[in-house]
Coordinates of C-alpha atoms and ligand atoms in Angstrom, one line a residue:
X1 CA -29.5 48.4 23.7
X2 CA -27.0 47.5 26.4
X3 CA -23.6 49.2 26.5
X4 CA -21.1 46.7 25.4
X5 CA -17.3 47.2 25.8
X6 CA -14.9 45.6 23.4
X7 CA -11.1 45.4 23.3
X8 CA -10.7 48.8 21.8
X9 CA -12.6 50.3 24.8
X10 CA -10.1 48.8 27.3
X11 CA -6.5 49.9 28.0
X12 CA -4.2 47.3 29.6
X13 CA -1.6 49.9 30.4
X14 CA -3.9 51.1 33.3
X15 CA -2.5 48.0 35.1
X16 CA 1.2 48.4 34.2
X17 CA 3.3 48.7 37.2
X18 CA 0.4 47.6 39.4
X19 CA 0.0 44.4 41.4
X20 CA -3.1 42.3 41.0
X21 CA -3.8 39.9 43.9
X22 CA -6.0 37.1 43.0
X23 CA -7.6 35.8 46.3
X24 CA -8.5 32.1 46.0
X25 CA -7.0 29.8 43.4
X26 CA -10.1 27.7 42.6
X27 CA -12.4 27.4 39.6
X28 CA -12.3 31.1 38.7
X29 CA -9.1 32.2 40.6
X30 CA -6.7 30.0 38.8
X31 CA -8.0 31.0 35.4
X32 CA -7.9 34.7 36.2
X33 CA -4.4 34.4 37.6
X34 CA -3.0 32.6 34.6
X35 CA -4.8 34.8 32.0
X36 CA -3.8 38.0 33.7
X37 CA -0.1 36.9 34.1
X38 CA -0.1 35.9 30.4
X39 CA -1.3 39.4 29.6
X40 CA 1.9 40.8 31.1
X41 CA 0.5 42.0 34.4
X42 CA 2.1 41.3 37.8
X43 CA -0.1 38.8 39.6
X44 CA 0.2 37.4 43.1
X45 CA -2.0 34.9 44.8
X46 CA -3.6 35.1 48.3
X47 CA -4.9 31.8 49.6
X48 CA -4.9 29.7 52.8
X49 CA -2.6 26.7 53.2
X50 CA -3.8 23.7 51.3
X51 CA -4.1 22.1 47.9
X52 CA -4.8 25.2 45.9
X53 CA -1.9 27.0 47.6
X54 CA 0.5 24.2 46.4
X55 CA -1.0 24.3 42.9
X56 CA -0.5 28.1 42.7
X57 CA 3.1 27.7 43.8
X58 CA 3.8 24.9 41.3
X59 CA 2.4 27.1 38.6
X60 CA 4.9 29.8 39.4
X61 CA 3.0 32.3 41.5
X62 CA 4.2 34.1 44.6
X63 CA 1.7 33.0 47.1
X64 CA 0.8 34.8 50.4
X65 CA -1.8 34.6 53.2
X66 CA -4.9 36.6 52.1
X67 CA -4.1 39.6 54.3
X68 CA -0.5 39.8 53.1
X69 CA -1.6 39.7 49.4
X70 CA -4.1 42.4 50.0
X71 CA -1.4 44.6 51.6
X72 CA 0.8 44.2 48.5
X73 CA -1.8 44.8 45.9
X74 CA -3.3 47.7 44.0
X75 CA -6.2 45.5 42.7
X76 CA -7.7 42.6 44.5
X77 CA -9.9 40.0 42.8
X78 CA -12.1 38.3 45.4
X79 CA -12.4 34.8 43.9
X80 CA -13.3 32.9 47.1
X81 CA -16.5 31.0 47.5
X82 CA -19.4 33.4 48.0
X83 CA -20.4 32.0 51.4
X84 CA -16.8 32.2 52.6
X85 CA -16.2 35.8 51.5
X86 CA -17.9 37.7 54.4
X87 CA -15.8 36.2 57.1
X88 CA -12.5 36.4 55.1
X89 CA -13.4 40.0 54.3
X90 CA -13.9 40.9 58.0
X91 CA -10.8 39.1 59.3
X92 CA -8.3 39.4 56.5
X93 CA -9.2 41.7 53.7
X94 CA -10.8 44.8 55.4
X95 CA -8.0 45.3 58.0
X96 CA -5.4 45.4 55.2
X97 CA -7.1 47.4 52.5
X98 CA -5.1 50.4 51.3
X99 CA -6.9 53.7 50.3
X100 CA -7.6 53.6 46.5
X101 CA -7.4 49.8 46.1
X102 CA -9.7 48.4 43.4
X103 CA -11.8 45.6 44.9
X104 CA -13.1 43.2 42.2
X105 CA -15.9 40.7 42.7
X106 CA -16.9 38.1 40.1
X107 CA -20.5 37.9 41.5
X108 CA -22.4 40.7 43.2
X109 CA -24.1 38.6 45.9
X110 CA -22.3 39.8 49.1
X111 CA -22.3 43.5 48.1
X112 CA -25.9 43.4 46.8
X113 CA -27.2 41.8 50.0
X114 CA -25.1 43.8 52.4
X115 CA -23.0 40.9 53.7
X116 CA -19.8 42.8 52.7
X117 CA -19.8 46.6 53.2
X118 CA -16.6 48.0 51.7
X119 CA -15.1 51.2 53.1
X120 CA -15.7 54.5 51.2
X121 CA -12.0 54.9 50.2
X122 CA -11.7 52.0 47.7
X123 CA -13.1 51.3 44.2
X124 CA -15.6 48.5 44.1
X125 CA -16.3 46.8 40.8
X126 CA -17.8 43.7 39.4
X127 CA -16.4 41.6 36.5
X128 CA -18.7 38.6 36.2
X129 CA -17.7 36.1 33.6
X130 CA -20.8 34.4 32.1
X131 CA -19.2 31.0 31.9
X132 CA -17.6 28.4 34.1
X133 CA -14.0 29.0 35.3
X134 CA -12.5 26.3 32.9
X135 CA -13.9 28.1 29.9
X136 CA -12.4 31.4 31.2
X137 CA -9.0 29.9 30.7
X138 CA -9.6 27.6 27.7
X139 CA -11.1 30.5 25.7
X140 CA -8.2 32.8 26.6
X141 CA -5.6 30.2 25.5
X142 CA -7.5 29.8 22.2
X143 CA -7.0 33.5 21.6
X144 CA -10.6 34.4 22.4
X145 CA -12.6 34.9 25.6
X146 CA -15.9 34.4 27.4
X147 CA -18.5 37.1 27.7
X148 CA -18.7 39.0 31.0
X149 CA -20.7 41.7 32.8
X150 CA -19.1 44.8 34.4
X151 CA -20.4 47.1 37.0
X152 CA -19.1 49.9 39.3
X153 CA -20.5 50.0 42.8
X154 CA -18.1 52.6 44.2
X155 CA -15.8 54.9 42.2
X156 CA -13.4 56.5 44.8
X157 CA -10.5 57.1 42.5
X158 CA -12.5 58.1 39.5
X159 CA -10.8 55.3 37.5
X160 CA -12.9 52.3 38.7
X161 CA -14.4 51.5 35.3
X162 CA -11.1 51.9 33.4
X163 CA -9.4 49.5 35.9
X164 CA -12.2 47.0 35.7
X165 CA -12.1 47.0 31.8
X166 CA -8.3 46.6 31.8
X167 CA -8.6 43.5 34.0
X168 CA -11.5 42.3 31.8
X169 CA -9.3 42.7 28.8
X170 CA -6.4 40.9 30.5
X171 CA -8.8 37.9 30.8
X172 CA -10.0 38.0 27.3
X173 CA -13.5 39.1 28.2
X174 CA -13.5 42.2 26.0
X175 CA -12.6 40.1 22.9
X176 CA -16.1 38.8 23.0
X177 CA -17.8 41.7 24.8
X178 CA -18.4 43.0 28.3
X179 CA -21.9 44.3 29.0
X180 CA -22.4 47.1 31.5
X181 CA -24.7 46.3 34.4
X182 CA -25.2 47.0 38.1
X183 CA -24.3 44.8 41.1
X184 CA -28.1 44.4 41.7
X185 CA -29.0 43.4 38.2
X186 CA -26.1 40.9 37.9
X187 CA -26.9 39.3 41.2
X188 CA -30.6 39.2 40.9
X189 CA -30.7 37.9 37.3
X190 CA -28.0 35.3 38.1
X191 CA -30.0 33.9 41.0
X192 CA -33.4 34.2 39.2
X193 CA -32.0 32.5 36.1
X194 CA -30.4 29.6 38.0
X195 CA -33.4 29.0 40.2
X196 CA -36.2 29.3 37.6
X197 CA -34.4 27.9 34.6
X198 CA -30.8 26.7 34.5
X199 CA -30.5 24.6 37.6
X200 CA -33.9 24.5 39.3
X201 CA -36.6 24.6 36.5
X202 CA -34.6 22.5 34.1
X203 CA -33.7 19.8 36.6
X204 CA -37.3 19.5 37.8
X205 CA -38.6 19.5 34.2
X206 CA -36.2 16.7 33.3
X207 CA -37.1 14.7 36.4
X208 CA -40.8 14.9 35.8
X209 CA -40.5 14.2 32.2
X210 CA -38.6 11.0 33.0
X211 CA -40.9 10.0 35.9
X212 CA -44.1 10.4 33.9
X213 CA -42.9 7.9 31.2
X214 CA -41.7 5.4 33.8
X215 CA -44.9 5.7 35.8
X216 CA -46.8 5.0 32.6
X217 CA -44.9 1.7 32.3
X218 CA -42.3 2.6 29.6
X219 CA -38.8 1.3 30.1
X220 CA -36.6 3.7 32.1
X221 CA -33.8 3.4 29.6
X222 CA -36.0 4.6 26.8
X223 CA -37.5 7.3 29.0
X224 CA -34.0 8.6 29.9
X225 CA -33.1 9.0 26.2
X226 CA -36.4 10.8 25.4
X227 CA -36.7 13.0 28.4
X228 CA -33.1 13.8 29.4
X229 CA -30.4 12.7 27.0
X230 CA -31.8 14.5 24.0
X231 CA -32.2 17.7 25.9
X232 CA -28.5 18.4 25.2
X233 CA -29.1 18.1 21.5
X234 CA -32.1 20.5 21.7
X235 CA -30.0 23.0 23.7
X236 CA -27.2 22.8 21.2
X237 CA -29.7 23.7 18.5
X238 CA -31.0 26.6 20.5
X239 CA -27.4 27.8 21.3
X240 CA -26.4 27.6 17.6
X241 CA -29.5 28.8 15.9
X242 CA -32.0 30.4 18.4
X243 CA -35.5 29.3 19.3
X244 CA -36.8 29.4 15.8
X245 CA -33.8 27.6 14.5
X246 CA -34.5 24.8 17.0
X247 CA -38.1 24.6 15.9
X248 CA -37.1 24.4 12.3
X249 CA -34.5 21.8 13.1
X250 CA -37.0 19.2 14.6
X251 CA -39.8 17.3 12.7
X252 CA -43.0 19.1 11.9
X253 CA -44.8 16.8 14.3
X254 CA -42.4 17.8 17.1
X255 CA -42.8 21.4 16.1
X256 CA -46.6 21.3 16.3
X257 CA -46.8 19.1 19.4
X258 CA -44.2 21.2 21.2
X259 CA -45.8 24.5 20.4
X260 CA -49.3 23.4 21.4
X261 CA -48.5 21.2 24.5
X262 CA -45.6 23.2 25.9
X263 CA -47.7 26.1 27.1
X264 CA -50.3 23.7 28.5
X265 CA -47.7 21.9 30.7
X266 CA -45.5 24.9 31.6
X267 CA -48.5 27.2 32.0
X268 CA -49.3 30.7 33.3
X269 CA -49.4 29.2 36.8
X270 CA -45.7 28.2 36.5
X271 CA -44.9 31.7 35.2
X272 CA -46.6 33.2 38.2
X273 CA -44.5 31.1 40.6
X274 CA -41.4 32.1 38.7
X275 CA -42.3 35.6 39.5
X276 CA -42.8 34.7 43.2
X277 CA -39.5 33.1 43.3
X278 CA -37.9 36.1 41.6
X279 CA -39.6 38.3 44.2
X280 CA -37.9 36.3 47.0
X281 CA -34.6 37.0 45.3
X282 CA -35.3 40.7 44.9
X283 CA -36.5 41.3 48.5
X284 CA -33.5 39.4 50.0
X285 CA -35.5 36.5 51.5
X286 CA -33.7 33.8 49.5
X287 CA -30.3 35.3 50.4
X288 CA -31.2 35.2 54.1
X289 CA -32.5 31.7 53.8
X290 CA -29.3 30.5 52.1
X291 CA -26.9 32.2 54.4
X292 CA -28.8 30.7 57.4
X293 CA -28.7 27.3 55.8
X294 CA -25.0 27.6 55.1
X295 CA -24.1 28.8 58.5
X296 CA -26.2 26.0 60.1
X297 CA -24.1 23.4 58.3
X298 CA -26.1 23.0 55.0
X299 CA -27.9 19.8 56.1
X300 CA -30.9 20.5 53.9
X301 CA -28.7 21.0 50.9
X302 CA -26.9 17.8 51.6
X303 CA -30.2 15.9 52.0
X304 CA -31.6 17.3 48.7
X305 CA -28.5 16.4 46.8
X306 CA -28.5 12.9 48.1
X307 CA -32.1 12.5 47.0
X308 CA -31.1 13.3 43.5
X309 CA -28.0 11.1 43.7
X310 CA -30.0 8.1 44.9
X311 CA -32.9 8.4 42.5
X312 CA -33.7 5.9 39.8
X313 CA -33.1 8.4 37.0
X314 CA -29.4 8.7 38.1
X315 CA -28.9 4.9 38.1
X316 CA -30.3 4.6 34.7
X317 CA -28.3 7.7 33.5
X318 CA -25.0 6.2 34.9
X319 CA -25.6 2.9 33.0
X320 CA -26.5 4.6 29.7
X321 CA -23.6 7.1 29.9
X322 CA -21.2 4.1 30.3
X323 CA -22.8 2.4 27.3
X324 CA -22.6 5.5 25.2
X325 CA -18.9 6.0 26.1
X326 CA -18.2 2.4 25.1
X327 CA -17.3 1.2 28.6
Ligands
LIG401 P1 -14.1 28.1 44.4 O1 -14.9 27.4 45.3 O2 -13.4 27.4 43.2 O3 -12.9 28.8 45.3 C1 -12.2 28.1 46.1 C2 -10.8 28.8 46.4 O4 -11.0 29.6 47.5 C3 -9.8 27.8 46.7 O5 -8.5 28.3 46.2 C4 -9.9 27.7 48.2 O6 -8.8 27.2 48.8 C5 -10.1 29.2 48.5 N1 -10.6 29.4 49.8 C6 -11.7 28.8 50.4 N2 -11.9 29.2 51.7 C7 -10.8 30.0 51.9 C8 -10.4 30.8 53.1 N3 -11.1 30.7 54.2 N4 -9.3 31.5 53.0 C9 -8.5 31.5 51.9 N5 -8.9 30.9 50.7 C10 -10.0 30.1 50.8 O7 -14.8 29.5 43.9 P2 -15.3 29.9 42.5 O8 -14.2 30.1 41.6 O9 -16.4 29.0 42.1 O10 -16.0 31.2 42.8 C11 -15.3 32.4 43.1 C12 -16.2 33.6 42.7 O11 -16.5 33.6 41.3 C13 -17.5 33.6 43.4 O12 -17.9 34.9 43.7 C14 -18.5 33.0 42.4 O13 -19.8 33.4 42.5 C15 -17.9 33.6 41.1 N6 -18.2 32.9 39.9 C16 -17.9 31.6 39.8 C17 -18.1 30.9 38.6 C18 -17.7 29.5 38.4 O14 -17.5 29.1 37.3 N7 -17.5 28.7 39.5 C19 -18.8 31.6 37.4 C20 -19.0 33.0 37.6 C21 -18.7 33.6 38.8 P3 -8.7 25.6 49.2 O15 -8.3 24.9 48.1 O16 -7.7 25.7 50.3 O17 -10.1 25.3 49.7
LIG402 MG1 -24.9 32.4 36.6
LIG403 MG1 -24.9 31.8 40.2

């Protein structure tokens, strides 16, 4: 059983009298900054001039250029886009790091794949919320929190885990539970999960499910409901009641058809390819490909996104969503 930390395992006073610099005021950064401040801890924001700087200022934070914020802080939370982090690290963070600073990442990508190499005289920890940034704030405000993972990569001060748990508590994460992991496990499972299942596999399954019906001559609108729209309802059942709960919540016919045909369609060959894709994550090939793509201007990403945007399924979906919202 995984080691799970709760509120009682974390001590907020570890951060009293300390300054936490949140670097980036975007999807995660804003939520972390607001939550941590509401937990009574001194928070400053480090960001470049622009929209999010203005917002952070409006919301009452002292805002500094990234390097200045790093200089003033005891704990820095690196909440910049993953692909931006290595250059900001080299130019603005590393030159200003003090001995004994706690460096917090929300995703292990850059450390795991060696794109950021922190010096030996700082603590390096991971607090990875397992939810979108909006939920990180909404749940905190509701008096609860989203689950998260915690890991220690480097423990220079001897207090790395205590500091990480304190910041996790300040964000409400220990109210639900914070699972102990490693940078490698968090990074690899995050990528493998989003590629094979959440973003990649699911998207392709929905697209093929829709296309098969349309190519067989059924009306696209009907196909959209059957292959895509109802997927939400099935996921809600799984989320609330588990796999068996979902199976017991559909008709007997759906249960029998699903259990017999599912493994025929998504067969061992698919599983074998999932393992191949996972191997490309584990051996760093995927990270290398993505960093090259990003540095080259991300043309392929743009093209692939446009293909989805311009596909028939999206036009049908747009119309039906308007209909369902009564527009
Ligand atoms: P965002 O894309 O929302 O971060 C954007 C922020 O970074 C903005 O404030 C932006 O400022 C600032 N920024 C961008 N470039 C620079 C720069 N060169 N110098 C200074 N500031 C800059 O990031 P996320 O919140 O999505 O991700 C942050 C981290 O959290 C990542 O490690 C990610 O993997 C992790 N994470 C994210 C989740 C999510 O829900 N999105 C979930 C779990 C983990 P500006 O407005 O000026 O562009
Ligand atoms: Mg993820
Ligand atoms: Mg991810």
